[in-house]
Amino acid sequence: MMRTLGRSVAMILFILAGCLTVNVYFPAPEVRNAAEKIVEETWGDGSPEDTDKGRTGWIDFLLPAAAYAAEPGVNIDVSSAAIRKLKAAMSERAAQLKPYLRSGGLGITNAGLLVVRELKDISLRDRAQVSRWVDAENRDRLSLYSEIARANDLGDGDVPRIQKIFAETWASKAESGWWIQSPSGDWTQR
Amino acid sequence: MAFGRCGLERALILAILVVASTVSVAPAQIRLEFPESGMKFADLAGEVGGVSWAIRELSLVGSIDVTGAGGEGSLRFEASGVSVHDADFKRAVDSVRLEGSIDFDSSTGKGAVKILVFEGEFLWDRFYADLALFPFALSGDLALDPGASPARLLRFSASEIAIAGIGQARGHGAVALDGSSVVWAGDVDVPGLDRLYGLAVSEPLGERRPRVGQTSVDGRASASIDASWSESDGYRLVGEARLRDGAVFGDGPGFQIGGLSVDLPLRLGTAALPKDRRAGSIRFDGCSVQGVDIAGTALKVGVGPNTLRIEPVVLSLLGGTATVKQFEATELVSGHPQIRMGIDVSSWDLARLARSTGLPPLAGTISGSIPQIEIGNGVMRSVGEIVAEVFGGVVRARNLRGADLRSSVPSFGFDLDFDKISLADLTRVLSFGHISGVASGDVRNLEFVSWGPVAFDAQLQSTPADGVRQILSVEAVRQLSVVGGGPSDPLSRQVLKLFDEYGYKKLGFRCSLRKDVFELDGFEVRDDRHYLVVGSTLPPRVDVVTHNRTISFSEMVSYLTWATQ
């Protein structure tokens, strides 16, 4: 009897010892802070630093990656060279896209991407250009979410969570008159 | 009614019946004749299957005979203000002006059509064309498939489309009237490849892929094509493509190729393809990649179903050669093409490489072999190493890799090993004072984004070598002091000012870069002092010490810039 009990206790201890403690933590508040900062920088009044410097000597080959410093007030890394390049491209494109968001031609989906809603009042040439901007913007946004995950040692599985937080941030930062898609899929005008 | 399947024609015929100025009625026959000045219609509009159309002005000339069994006729037409668009305006034509003719005989099921489009706009999502710049003509003989009732196929023969400034296509084929399949076989001739590339590639894709937008392609392309598409099997493209007098000009001096001549079998598609492998060739007179010239050569190509292989080829560049082996691109139409290849590098002249690419002056050679490079799903992996005999020693680069190659910000990386390189040669090239001696070390996890380093772990340490003095100049001490976080004039004490150089016993460092945090550490730690340089035993002795510095990489670069000025 005692022998059986001893075996059972040993087995339980073995199983307990074999259990791994895995801390799963997704830094949602930090990602949200970063999202607000990035959205503000790219589509708001803030503007990211220019990373393109001329190269004159061997040290200059270090410059594109070096010409930035850690972002104050953000507890996750959103300052990698890749993220800065994406932010610069998105910031430059924002001024071109905003008029079409104001007119209702474009909208922001619940996935945090832009979509052409209705562009019948502009020329076909402009429609094609707007479609190209939208395509490039969405590509950069998806790359941005992946780069944030990578820069902060988050897995690919966390990219959709980052995208969701950004989607909420794009919607909350939308200007009056812009069309926003709700989580249920309905479109409303802010 | 031979061609009365679309709503536009039905509406037109109805309108003609109502308003035609000359209507002759005989038993079981109606003849409509339109005056030479043309019967005018205005502001026609309608919708068919979610596609809206409108015609501002339409003029008809000719006649139509309608009998109880069908009809025949010959019409010439001119139209302006033609617009067609789908429900969300992603595909549309607008303000089109055209003219043409249509002849038909419903008893034989045959007809002919000619259309000339002079101006207007065309939109297909991101693709746009101003038709005034690219007017086109479309013509062909048409026939409904005989014996089938109701007819299921509309066959076209002697069909031709010619686009001004670009080229033309001639051939024959058939389209299912329910829209479920299309087949076409014929010849394509594109003397204006530059305009076609601009219109169909660089303009619509340039925003998404700036390098594509900044590239131009020239030459005359032609092809013999057997193509088909069906809802059930997808598409199939089989034939031969040719390019003559071709040239590609990339972004700035990044990539150029001239005298390009291509003969390439086509075996592309999602439908069943011929299994046989066909031979082709690619020849060019010369090529330049990032300022490095590659002598012209001919490549033998083998093409199979959605695959392309290149026979081993020796390219001459930088005074040496690069042998490309086992190049194979597969799954070409899957959206995720895979590329495999190997490359042997032999006797590249580093001095020429440095001159061509704008690197600091270098001397030595590069050789080596990377027997396996795999590119697919946005990732590049490799096996093997390239060996550079440089700075009197050997530098090995291996584990060449890339990630996110399809994203806006691809990254590249490799590892480096330095073996017994001359510090005198190295510091001379880098203008970092003068240090003599021999050192070895390595760089691991080196990663570049936008051609700038974003991560690495590096270490370098001097190793004694017979017959090589270990000394460093005053300037080198000063620069090491600055980089190590010390004063810019560390040798201000009177006695040290008397010497131009100092002996050292050991010299080295460890450093790393992660997330813009640069850590510099000495190679040896004693009494919490991290030594970059341990001076020689005999006086005057100079040690250079750092304090396990952790600084922003940009700050480190500014230190380096300042120290080497």
CSV table of C-alpha atoms in Angstrom, one decimal, chain B residues 75-77 98-103 111-117 136-142 160:
chain,number,residue,atom,x,y,z
B,75,LEU,CA,-24.3,49.3,-90.9
B,76,ARG,CA,-21.7,51.9,-90.4
B,77,PHE,CA,-21.8,53.7,-87.1
B,98,LEU,CA,-15.4,55.6,-82.1
B,99,GLU,CA,-16.5,54.6,-85.5
B,100,GLY,CA,-16.9,51.3,-87.3
B,101,SER,CA,-19.0,49.0,-89.3
B,102,ILE,CA,-20.8,45.7,-88.8
B,103,ASP,CA,-22.1,43.3,-91.5
B,111,GLY,CA,-20.5,38.6,-90.0
B,112,ALA,CA,-17.7,41.1,-89.8
B,113,VAL,CA,-16.9,44.0,-87.5
B,114,LYS,CA,-14.5,46.9,-87.6
B,115,ILE,CA,-14.1,49.4,-84.8
B,116,LEU,CA,-11.7,52.4,-84.6
B,117,VAL,CA,-11.4,54.1,-81.2
B,136,PHE,CA,-6.7,51.4,-81.5
B,137,ALA,CA,-8.4,49.5,-84.3
B,138,LEU,CA,-10.2,46.3,-83.9
B,139,SER,CA,-11.5,44.1,-86.7
B,140,GLY,CA,-12.4,40.5,-87.5
B,141,ASP,CA,-14.7,38.0,-89.1
B,142,LEU,CA,-17.3,36.4,-86.9
B,160,GLU,CA,-6.7,42.0,-85.5
